[in-house]
Tab-separated table of C-alpha atoms (C1' of nucleotides) in Angstrom:
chain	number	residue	atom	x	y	z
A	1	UNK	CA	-1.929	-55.783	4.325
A	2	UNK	CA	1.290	-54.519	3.129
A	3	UNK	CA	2.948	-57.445	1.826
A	4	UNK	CA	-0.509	-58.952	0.142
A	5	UNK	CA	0.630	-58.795	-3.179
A	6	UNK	CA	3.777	-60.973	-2.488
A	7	UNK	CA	1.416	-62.829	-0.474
A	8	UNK	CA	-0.746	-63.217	-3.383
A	9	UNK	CA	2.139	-64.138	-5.699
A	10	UNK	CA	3.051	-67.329	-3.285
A	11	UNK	CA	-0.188	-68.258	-3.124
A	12	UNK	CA	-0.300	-68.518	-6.810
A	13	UNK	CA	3.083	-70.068	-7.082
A	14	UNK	CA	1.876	-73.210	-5.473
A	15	UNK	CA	-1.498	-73.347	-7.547
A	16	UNK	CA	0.456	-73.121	-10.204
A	17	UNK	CA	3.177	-75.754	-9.319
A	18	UNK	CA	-0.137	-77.700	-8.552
A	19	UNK	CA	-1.759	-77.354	-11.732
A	20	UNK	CA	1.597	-77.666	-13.910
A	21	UNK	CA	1.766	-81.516	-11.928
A	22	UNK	CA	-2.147	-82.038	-12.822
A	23	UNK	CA	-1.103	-81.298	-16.457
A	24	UNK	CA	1.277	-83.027	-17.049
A	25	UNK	CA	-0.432	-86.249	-15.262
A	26	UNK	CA	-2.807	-85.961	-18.056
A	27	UNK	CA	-0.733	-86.072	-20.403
A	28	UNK	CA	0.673	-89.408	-19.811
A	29	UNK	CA	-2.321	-90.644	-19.245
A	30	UNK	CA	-2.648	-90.193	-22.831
A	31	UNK	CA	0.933	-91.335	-23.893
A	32	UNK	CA	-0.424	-94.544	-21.740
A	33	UNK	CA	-3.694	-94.903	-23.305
A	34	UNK	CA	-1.708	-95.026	-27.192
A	35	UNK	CA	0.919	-97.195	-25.795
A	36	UNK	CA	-2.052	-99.326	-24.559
A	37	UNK	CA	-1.093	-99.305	-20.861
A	38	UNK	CA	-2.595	-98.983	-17.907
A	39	UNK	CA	-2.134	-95.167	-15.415
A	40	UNK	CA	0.398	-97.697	-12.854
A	41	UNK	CA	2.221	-98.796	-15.328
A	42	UNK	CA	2.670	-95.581	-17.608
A	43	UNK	CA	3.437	-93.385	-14.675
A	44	UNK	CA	6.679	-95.774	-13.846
A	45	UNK	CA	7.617	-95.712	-17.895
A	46	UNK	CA	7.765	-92.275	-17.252
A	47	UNK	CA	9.787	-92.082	-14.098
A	48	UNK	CA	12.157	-95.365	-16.351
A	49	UNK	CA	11.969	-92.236	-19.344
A	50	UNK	CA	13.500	-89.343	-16.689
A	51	UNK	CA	15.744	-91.636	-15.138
A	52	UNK	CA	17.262	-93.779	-17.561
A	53	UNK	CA	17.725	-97.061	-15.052
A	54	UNK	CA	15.513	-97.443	-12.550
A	55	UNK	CA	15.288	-100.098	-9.645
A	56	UNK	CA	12.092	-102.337	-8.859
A	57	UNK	CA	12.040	-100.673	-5.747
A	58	UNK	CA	12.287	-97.259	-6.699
A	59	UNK	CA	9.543	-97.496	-9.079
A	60	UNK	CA	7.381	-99.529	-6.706
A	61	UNK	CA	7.944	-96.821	-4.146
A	62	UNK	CA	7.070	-93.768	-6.717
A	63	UNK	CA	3.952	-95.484	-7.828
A	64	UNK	CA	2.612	-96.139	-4.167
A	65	UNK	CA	3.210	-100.471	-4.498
A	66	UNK	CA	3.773	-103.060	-2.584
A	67	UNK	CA	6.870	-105.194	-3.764
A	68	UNK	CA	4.273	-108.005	-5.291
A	69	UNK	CA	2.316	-105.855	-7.556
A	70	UNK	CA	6.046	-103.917	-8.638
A	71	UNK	CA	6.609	-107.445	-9.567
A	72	UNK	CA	3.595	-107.703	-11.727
A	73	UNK	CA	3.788	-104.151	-13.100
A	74	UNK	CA	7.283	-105.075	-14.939
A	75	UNK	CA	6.004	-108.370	-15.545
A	76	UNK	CA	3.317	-106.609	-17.870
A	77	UNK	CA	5.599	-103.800	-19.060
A	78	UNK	CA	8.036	-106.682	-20.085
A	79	UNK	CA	5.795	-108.888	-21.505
A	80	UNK	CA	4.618	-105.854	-23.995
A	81	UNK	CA	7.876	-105.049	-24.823
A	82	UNK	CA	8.265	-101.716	-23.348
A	83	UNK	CA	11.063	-102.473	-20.681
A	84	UNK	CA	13.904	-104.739	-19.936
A	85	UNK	CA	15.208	-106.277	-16.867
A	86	UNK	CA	19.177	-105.946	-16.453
A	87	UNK	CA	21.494	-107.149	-14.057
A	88	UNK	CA	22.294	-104.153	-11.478
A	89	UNK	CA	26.608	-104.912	-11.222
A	90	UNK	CA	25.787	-102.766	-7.624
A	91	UNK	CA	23.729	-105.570	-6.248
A	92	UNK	CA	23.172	-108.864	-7.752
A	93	UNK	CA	19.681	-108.962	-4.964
A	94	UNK	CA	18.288	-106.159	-7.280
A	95	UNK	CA	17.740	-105.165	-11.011
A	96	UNK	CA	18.199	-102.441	-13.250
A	97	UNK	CA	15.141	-101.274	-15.458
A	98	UNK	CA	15.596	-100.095	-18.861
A	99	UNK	CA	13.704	-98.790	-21.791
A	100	UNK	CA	13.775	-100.953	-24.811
A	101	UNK	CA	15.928	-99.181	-27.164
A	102	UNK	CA	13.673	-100.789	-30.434
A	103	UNK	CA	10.541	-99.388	-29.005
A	104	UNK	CA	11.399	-96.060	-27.769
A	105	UNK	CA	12.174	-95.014	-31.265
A	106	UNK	CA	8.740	-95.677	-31.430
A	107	UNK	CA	7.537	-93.771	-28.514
A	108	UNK	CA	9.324	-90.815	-29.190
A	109	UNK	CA	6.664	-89.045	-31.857
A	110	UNK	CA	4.403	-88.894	-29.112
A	111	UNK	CA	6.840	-86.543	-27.197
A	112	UNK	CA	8.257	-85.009	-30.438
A	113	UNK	CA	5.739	-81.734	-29.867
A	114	UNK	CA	5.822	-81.777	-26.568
A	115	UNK	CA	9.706	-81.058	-26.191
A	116	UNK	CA	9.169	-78.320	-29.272
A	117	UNK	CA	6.914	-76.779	-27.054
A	118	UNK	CA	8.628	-76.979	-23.963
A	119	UNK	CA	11.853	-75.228	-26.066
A	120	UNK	CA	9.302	-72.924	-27.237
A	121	UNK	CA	8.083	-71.719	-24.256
A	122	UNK	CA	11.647	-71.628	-22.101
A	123	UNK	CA	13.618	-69.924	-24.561
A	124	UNK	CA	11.286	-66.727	-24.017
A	125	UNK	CA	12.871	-66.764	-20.680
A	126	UNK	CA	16.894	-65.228	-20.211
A	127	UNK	CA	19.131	-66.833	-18.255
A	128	UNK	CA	18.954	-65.106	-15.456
A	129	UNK	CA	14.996	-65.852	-15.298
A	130	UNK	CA	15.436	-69.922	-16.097
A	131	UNK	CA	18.229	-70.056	-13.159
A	132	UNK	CA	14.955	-68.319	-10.837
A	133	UNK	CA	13.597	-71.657	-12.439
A	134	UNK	CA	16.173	-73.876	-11.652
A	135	UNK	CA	16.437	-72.981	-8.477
A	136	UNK	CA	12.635	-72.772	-7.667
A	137	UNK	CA	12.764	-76.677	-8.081
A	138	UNK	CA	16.001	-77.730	-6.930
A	139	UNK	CA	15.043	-76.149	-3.012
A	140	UNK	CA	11.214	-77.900	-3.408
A	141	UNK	CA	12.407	-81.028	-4.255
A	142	UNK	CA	14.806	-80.908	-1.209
A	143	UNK	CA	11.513	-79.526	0.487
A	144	UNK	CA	9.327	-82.073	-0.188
A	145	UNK	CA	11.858	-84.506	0.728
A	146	UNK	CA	12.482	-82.956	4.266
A	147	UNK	CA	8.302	-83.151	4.617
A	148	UNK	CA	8.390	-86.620	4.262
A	149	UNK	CA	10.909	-87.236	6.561
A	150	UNK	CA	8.460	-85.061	8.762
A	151	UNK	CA	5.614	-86.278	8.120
A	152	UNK	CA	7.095	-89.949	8.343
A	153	UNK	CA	7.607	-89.302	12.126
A	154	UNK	CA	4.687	-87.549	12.862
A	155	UNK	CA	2.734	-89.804	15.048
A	156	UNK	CA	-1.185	-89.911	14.414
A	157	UNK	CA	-1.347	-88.414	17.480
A	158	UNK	CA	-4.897	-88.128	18.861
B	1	UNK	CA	27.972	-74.650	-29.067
B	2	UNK	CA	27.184	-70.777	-28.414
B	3	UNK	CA	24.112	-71.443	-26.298
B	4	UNK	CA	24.887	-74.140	-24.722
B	5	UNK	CA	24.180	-72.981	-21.034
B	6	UNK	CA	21.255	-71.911	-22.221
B	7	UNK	CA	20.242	-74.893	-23.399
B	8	UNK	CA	21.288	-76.710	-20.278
B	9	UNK	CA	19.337	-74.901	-18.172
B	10	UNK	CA	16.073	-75.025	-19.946
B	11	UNK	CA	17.087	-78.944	-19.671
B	12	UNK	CA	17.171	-78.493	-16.094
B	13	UNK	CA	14.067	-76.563	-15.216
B	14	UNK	CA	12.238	-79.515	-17.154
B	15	UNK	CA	13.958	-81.870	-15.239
B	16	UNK	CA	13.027	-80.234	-12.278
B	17	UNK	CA	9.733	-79.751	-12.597
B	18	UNK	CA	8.887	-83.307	-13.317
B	19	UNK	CA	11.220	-84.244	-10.060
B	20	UNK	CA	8.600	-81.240	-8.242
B	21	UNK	CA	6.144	-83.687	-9.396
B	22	UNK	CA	7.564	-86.672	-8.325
B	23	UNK	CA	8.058	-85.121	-4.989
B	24	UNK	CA	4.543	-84.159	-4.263
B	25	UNK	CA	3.434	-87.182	-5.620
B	26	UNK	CA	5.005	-88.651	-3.024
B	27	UNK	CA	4.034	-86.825	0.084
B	28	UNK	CA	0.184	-87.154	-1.147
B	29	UNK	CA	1.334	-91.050	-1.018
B	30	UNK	CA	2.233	-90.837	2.308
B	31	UNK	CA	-1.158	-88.525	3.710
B	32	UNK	CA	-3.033	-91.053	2.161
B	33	UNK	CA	-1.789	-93.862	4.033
B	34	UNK	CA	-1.697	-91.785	7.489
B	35	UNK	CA	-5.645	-91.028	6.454
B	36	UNK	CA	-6.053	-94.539	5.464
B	37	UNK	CA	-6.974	-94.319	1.673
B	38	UNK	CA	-5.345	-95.889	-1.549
B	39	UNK	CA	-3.531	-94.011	-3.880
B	40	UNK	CA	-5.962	-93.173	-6.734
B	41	UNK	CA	-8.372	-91.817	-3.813
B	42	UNK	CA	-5.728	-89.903	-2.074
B	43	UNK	CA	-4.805	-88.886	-5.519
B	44	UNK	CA	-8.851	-87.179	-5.873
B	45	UNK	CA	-8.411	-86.033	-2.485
B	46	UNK	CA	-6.052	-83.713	-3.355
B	47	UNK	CA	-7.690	-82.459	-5.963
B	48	UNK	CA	-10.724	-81.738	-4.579
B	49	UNK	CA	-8.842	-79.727	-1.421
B	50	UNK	CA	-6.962	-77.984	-4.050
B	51	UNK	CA	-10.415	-77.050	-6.259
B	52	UNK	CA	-12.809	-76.982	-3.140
B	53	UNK	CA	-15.587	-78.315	-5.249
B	54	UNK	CA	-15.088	-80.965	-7.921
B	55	UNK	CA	-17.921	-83.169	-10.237
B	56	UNK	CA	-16.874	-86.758	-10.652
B	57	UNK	CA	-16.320	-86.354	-14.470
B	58	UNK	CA	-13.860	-84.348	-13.353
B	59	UNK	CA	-11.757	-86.254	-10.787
B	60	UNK	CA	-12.549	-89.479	-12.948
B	61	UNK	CA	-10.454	-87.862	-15.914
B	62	UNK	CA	-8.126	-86.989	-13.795
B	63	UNK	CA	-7.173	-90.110	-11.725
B	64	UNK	CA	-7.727	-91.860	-15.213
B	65	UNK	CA	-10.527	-93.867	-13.956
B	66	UNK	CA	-13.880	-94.722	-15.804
B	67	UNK	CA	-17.298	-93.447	-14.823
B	68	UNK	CA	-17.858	-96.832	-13.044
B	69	UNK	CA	-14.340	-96.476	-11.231
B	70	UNK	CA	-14.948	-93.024	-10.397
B	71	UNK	CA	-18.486	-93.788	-8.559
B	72	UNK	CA	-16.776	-96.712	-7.181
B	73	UNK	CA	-13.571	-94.188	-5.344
B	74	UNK	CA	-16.524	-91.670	-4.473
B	75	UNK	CA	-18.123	-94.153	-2.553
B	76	UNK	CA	-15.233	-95.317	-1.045
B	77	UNK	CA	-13.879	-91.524	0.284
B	78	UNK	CA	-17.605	-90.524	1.125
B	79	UNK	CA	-18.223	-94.189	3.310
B	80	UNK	CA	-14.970	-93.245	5.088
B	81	UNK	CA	-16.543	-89.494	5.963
B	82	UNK	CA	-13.801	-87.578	4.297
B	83	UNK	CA	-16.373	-86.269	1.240
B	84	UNK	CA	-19.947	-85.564	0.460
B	85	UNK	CA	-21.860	-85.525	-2.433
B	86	UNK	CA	-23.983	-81.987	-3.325
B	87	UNK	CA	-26.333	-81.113	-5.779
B	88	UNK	CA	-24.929	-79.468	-8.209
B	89	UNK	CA	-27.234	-75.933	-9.282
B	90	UNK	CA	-25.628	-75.974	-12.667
B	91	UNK	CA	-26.521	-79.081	-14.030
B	92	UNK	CA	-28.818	-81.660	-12.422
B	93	UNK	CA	-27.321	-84.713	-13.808
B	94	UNK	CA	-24.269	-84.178	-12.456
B	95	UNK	CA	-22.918	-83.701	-8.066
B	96	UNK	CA	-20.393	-81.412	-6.286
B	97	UNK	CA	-17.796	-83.047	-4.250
B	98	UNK	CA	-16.644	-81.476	-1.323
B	99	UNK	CA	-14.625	-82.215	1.412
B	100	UNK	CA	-16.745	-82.594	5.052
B	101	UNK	CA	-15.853	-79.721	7.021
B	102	UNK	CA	-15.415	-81.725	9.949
B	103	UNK	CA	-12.826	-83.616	8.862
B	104	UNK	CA	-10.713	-80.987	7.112
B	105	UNK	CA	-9.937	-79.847	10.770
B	106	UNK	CA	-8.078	-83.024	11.377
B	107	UNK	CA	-6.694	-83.339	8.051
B	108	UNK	CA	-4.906	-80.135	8.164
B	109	UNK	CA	-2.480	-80.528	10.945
B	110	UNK	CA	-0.722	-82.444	8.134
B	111	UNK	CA	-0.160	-80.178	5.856
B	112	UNK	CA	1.065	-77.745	8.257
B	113	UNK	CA	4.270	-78.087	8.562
B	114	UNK	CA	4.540	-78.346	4.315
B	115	UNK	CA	2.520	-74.408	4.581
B	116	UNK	CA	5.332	-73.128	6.550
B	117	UNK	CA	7.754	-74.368	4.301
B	118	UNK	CA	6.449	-73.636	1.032
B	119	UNK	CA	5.872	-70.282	2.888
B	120	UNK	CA	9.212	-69.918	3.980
B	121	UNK	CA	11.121	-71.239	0.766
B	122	UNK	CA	8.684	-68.523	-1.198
B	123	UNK	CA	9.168	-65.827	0.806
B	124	UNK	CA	13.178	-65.713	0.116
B	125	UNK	CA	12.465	-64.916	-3.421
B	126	UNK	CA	11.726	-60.785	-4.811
B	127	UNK	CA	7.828	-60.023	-6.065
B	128	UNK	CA	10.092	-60.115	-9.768
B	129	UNK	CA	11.108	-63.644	-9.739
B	130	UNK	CA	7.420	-64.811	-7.837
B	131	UNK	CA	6.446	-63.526	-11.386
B	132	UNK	CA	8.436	-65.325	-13.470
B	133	UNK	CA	7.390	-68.583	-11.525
B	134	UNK	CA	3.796	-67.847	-11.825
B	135	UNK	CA	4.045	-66.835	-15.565
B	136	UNK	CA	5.782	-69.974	-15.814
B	137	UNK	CA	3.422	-72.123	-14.675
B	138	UNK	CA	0.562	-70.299	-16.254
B	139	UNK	CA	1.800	-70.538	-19.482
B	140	UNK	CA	2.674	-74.295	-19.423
B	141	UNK	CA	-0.834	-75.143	-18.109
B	142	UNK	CA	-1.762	-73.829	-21.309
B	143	UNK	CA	0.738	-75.710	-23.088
B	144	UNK	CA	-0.221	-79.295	-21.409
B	145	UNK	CA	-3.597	-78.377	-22.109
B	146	UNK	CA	-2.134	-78.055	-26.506
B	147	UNK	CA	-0.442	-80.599	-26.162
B	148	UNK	CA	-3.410	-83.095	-24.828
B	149	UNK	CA	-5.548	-81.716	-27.489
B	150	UNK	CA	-2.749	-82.370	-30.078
B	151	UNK	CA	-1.965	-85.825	-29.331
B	152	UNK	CA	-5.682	-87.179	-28.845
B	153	UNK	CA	-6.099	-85.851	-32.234
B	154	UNK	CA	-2.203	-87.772	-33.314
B	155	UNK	CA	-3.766	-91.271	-35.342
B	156	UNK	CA	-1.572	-93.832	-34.147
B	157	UNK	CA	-0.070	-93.760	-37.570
B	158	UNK	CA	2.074	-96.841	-39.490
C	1	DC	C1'	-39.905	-80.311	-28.597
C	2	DT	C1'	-37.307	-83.987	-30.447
C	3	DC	C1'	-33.120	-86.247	-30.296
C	4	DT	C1'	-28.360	-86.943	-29.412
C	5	DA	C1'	-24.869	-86.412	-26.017
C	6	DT	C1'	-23.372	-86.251	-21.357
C	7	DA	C1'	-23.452	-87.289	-16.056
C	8	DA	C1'	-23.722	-90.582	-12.729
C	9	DT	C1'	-24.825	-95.167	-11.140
C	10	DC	C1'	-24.991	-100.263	-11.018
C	11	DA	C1'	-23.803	-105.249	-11.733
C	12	DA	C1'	-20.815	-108.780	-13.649
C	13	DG	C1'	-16.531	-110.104	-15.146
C	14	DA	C1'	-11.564	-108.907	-15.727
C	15	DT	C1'	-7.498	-106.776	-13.852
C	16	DA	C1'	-4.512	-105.201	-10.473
C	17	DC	C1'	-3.098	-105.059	-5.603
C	18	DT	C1'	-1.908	-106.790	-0.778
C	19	DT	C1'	-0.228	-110.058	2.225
C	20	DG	C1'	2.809	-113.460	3.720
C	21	DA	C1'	6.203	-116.865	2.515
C	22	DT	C1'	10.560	-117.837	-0.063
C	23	DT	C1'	15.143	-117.169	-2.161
C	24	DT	C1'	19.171	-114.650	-2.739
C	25	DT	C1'	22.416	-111.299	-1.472
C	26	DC	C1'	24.134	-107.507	1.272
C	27	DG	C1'	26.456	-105.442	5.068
C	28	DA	C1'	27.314	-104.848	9.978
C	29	DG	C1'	29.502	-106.790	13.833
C	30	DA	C1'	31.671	-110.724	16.523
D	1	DT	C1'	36.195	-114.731	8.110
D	2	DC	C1'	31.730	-115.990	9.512
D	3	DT	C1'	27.104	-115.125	11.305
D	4	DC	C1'	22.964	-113.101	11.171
D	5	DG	C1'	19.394	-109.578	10.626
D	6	DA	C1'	17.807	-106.755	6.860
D	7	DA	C1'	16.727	-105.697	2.124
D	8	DA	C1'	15.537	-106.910	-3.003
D	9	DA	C1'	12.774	-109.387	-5.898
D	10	DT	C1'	9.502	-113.067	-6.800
D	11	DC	C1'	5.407	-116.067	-6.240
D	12	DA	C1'	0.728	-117.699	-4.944
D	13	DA	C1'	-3.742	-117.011	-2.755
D	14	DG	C1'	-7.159	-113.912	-1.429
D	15	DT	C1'	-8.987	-109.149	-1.683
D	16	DA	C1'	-9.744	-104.794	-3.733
D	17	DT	C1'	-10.204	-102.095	-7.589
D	18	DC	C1'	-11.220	-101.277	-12.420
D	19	DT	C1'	-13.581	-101.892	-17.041
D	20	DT	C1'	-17.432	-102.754	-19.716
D	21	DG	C1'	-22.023	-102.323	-20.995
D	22	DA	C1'	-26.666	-101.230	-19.610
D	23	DT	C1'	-29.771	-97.803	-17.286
D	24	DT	C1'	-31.771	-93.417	-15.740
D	25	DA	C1'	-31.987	-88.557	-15.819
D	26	DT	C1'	-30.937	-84.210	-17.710
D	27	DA	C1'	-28.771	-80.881	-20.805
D	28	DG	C1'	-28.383	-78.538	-25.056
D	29	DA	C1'	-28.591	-78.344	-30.188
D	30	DG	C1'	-31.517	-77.873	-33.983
DNA sequence: CTCTATAATCAAGATACTTGATTTTCGAGA
DNA sequence: TCTCGAAAATCAAGTATCTTGATTATAGAG
C-alpha cells in the first residue's frame, strides 16, 4: 500500500480525462441543437472548427461512417450552409472541407464564453504547470493512437 | 507580446484535450465494432462501464438521443446480452443499467493493453503534477457543466 | 391528497446509415 | 511511360435508427 495515493491520483486522472470528454460532448450537443443539426453532423463541424480543412474521409472516419452516409452528412451540412466543399490541390480524387466564413461569424457567440472561460480557468495555472498539461495530452494522443494500432490487430481470438 | 508563451500554451492544452477526445473517441469506435455494436451504443457502453450503474435519462442525454431512441439502444445492448435492466430503489419509474457480469469478463481483455498504458504513461509523472491534472480536469467539469447551463439559457438572439 | 412534472415505453412516420456499384485519380512497379 | 490495384468520393436501394406524440406509472410540490 505504499504507493496508493499515487495510485489513487492515476486512477482519478483518467476519470477525469473521462469526464472532461463527456463534458464537452454535451456541450456540442447543444451548439448542434441551436445550429439546428443533428449529434453526426455537429460532432464533424467541430472536428472542421479544430482543424480548419478537413477531408471527407477524415471526418467520416472520426464520426464512425461509412463513405455513403460521409457523403450525405456534407450533403446536409452544405445544403444548410454551414460548410463548403473545396478542391484539395493534394489530390484532385478528394476534397477539402471548410467552414463558411459568412456563417461562422455567426457561430462564434455561442463559443464566445466558453473560450473566456477556458482563459479563465488556464491562466490560474504557471507555465511550468500548463507544460505538465501539454504534455499530459501530447503522450495520450500518441497513446491512444498506438492502442488502435493494437487493438486493430488483435484477433477476436476465442 | 509579453505573454505570449503563455498564451500559446494555454492554446495548446485546449487543443490537446479536444485531440484526447478525439482519440478515445476513436478507440471506443473500434471496441464497438470488435463487440459488434453501432456507435451511439458503444458510445452508452462506455459510459455505463465508466459509471457502473446508469438510468436511461441519463445515457439518453448523453448520446443525444430521445426517450424513444434511448429505449430503442437499451433494447438493442440488452438483446445482444451485454446489459440488464434493474430496478432502481430510488425511484420506481425509472431502471439501473448495468453491464452483465458475464460478459464484462470477455470484454475486458480489450481494454487491457490501454490499462497498462495509461498506467505506464501515468506513472512517469511526480504525485505534484498527477495533481495539477486532476485539478484540471475537476475544475473544467465544472466549467462544461456553466457553460451548458449558460448557453441553454443564450435566446438565439437577432 | 391533488396535480404537475418526470421516467420509461411503444407505434408510426421521418431521418440517417450500410452496402455495393461507379467514376476518377493516385501511386507503385514493369 | 504505361498498367493496374487501391483509395476517394458519390449514388441508389434497402435496412437500421431516430423523432414525435401518446400512454402508463410514479415522484414530489403545494
Amino acid at each position: 500500500m505504499a504507493d496508493s495515493k499515487k495510485d489513487e491520483l492515476k486512477q482519478q486522472v483518467i476519470i477525469g480525462a473521462r469526464e472532461y470528454g463527456i463534458g464537452s460532448v454535451l456541450f456540442r450537443h447543444m451548439v448542434g441543437e441551436k445550429l439546428g443539426v443533428n449529434v453526426t453532423d455537429m460532432e464533424c463541424l467541430g472536428l472542421i472548427f479544430l482543424k480548419g480543412l478537413a477531408t471527407p474521409s477524415e471526418l467520416g472516419r472520426y464520426a464512425g461512417l461509412s463513405s455513403g452516409a460521409t457523403t450525405a452528412m456534407l450533403d446536409r451540412l452544405e445544403k444548410s450552409g454551414l460548410i463548403e466543399r473545396r478542391p484539395n490541390p493534394n489530390d484532385r480524387r478528394s476534397t477539402l472541407i471548410a467552414i463558411v466564413q459568412a456563417r461562422a461569424a455567426q457561430i462564434a457567440p455561442l463559443f464566445a464564453s466558453l473560450r473566456q472561460a477556458q482563459d479563465a480557468l488556464l491562466s490560474s495555472y504557471s507555465e511550468a504547470e500548463l507544460e505538465v498539461l501539454v504534455d499530459f495530452f501530447r503522450r495520450s494522443v500518441v497513446m491512444w493512437e498506438e492502442e488502435r494500432e493494437k487493438l486493430s490487430k488483435k484477433q477476436t481470438e476465442e
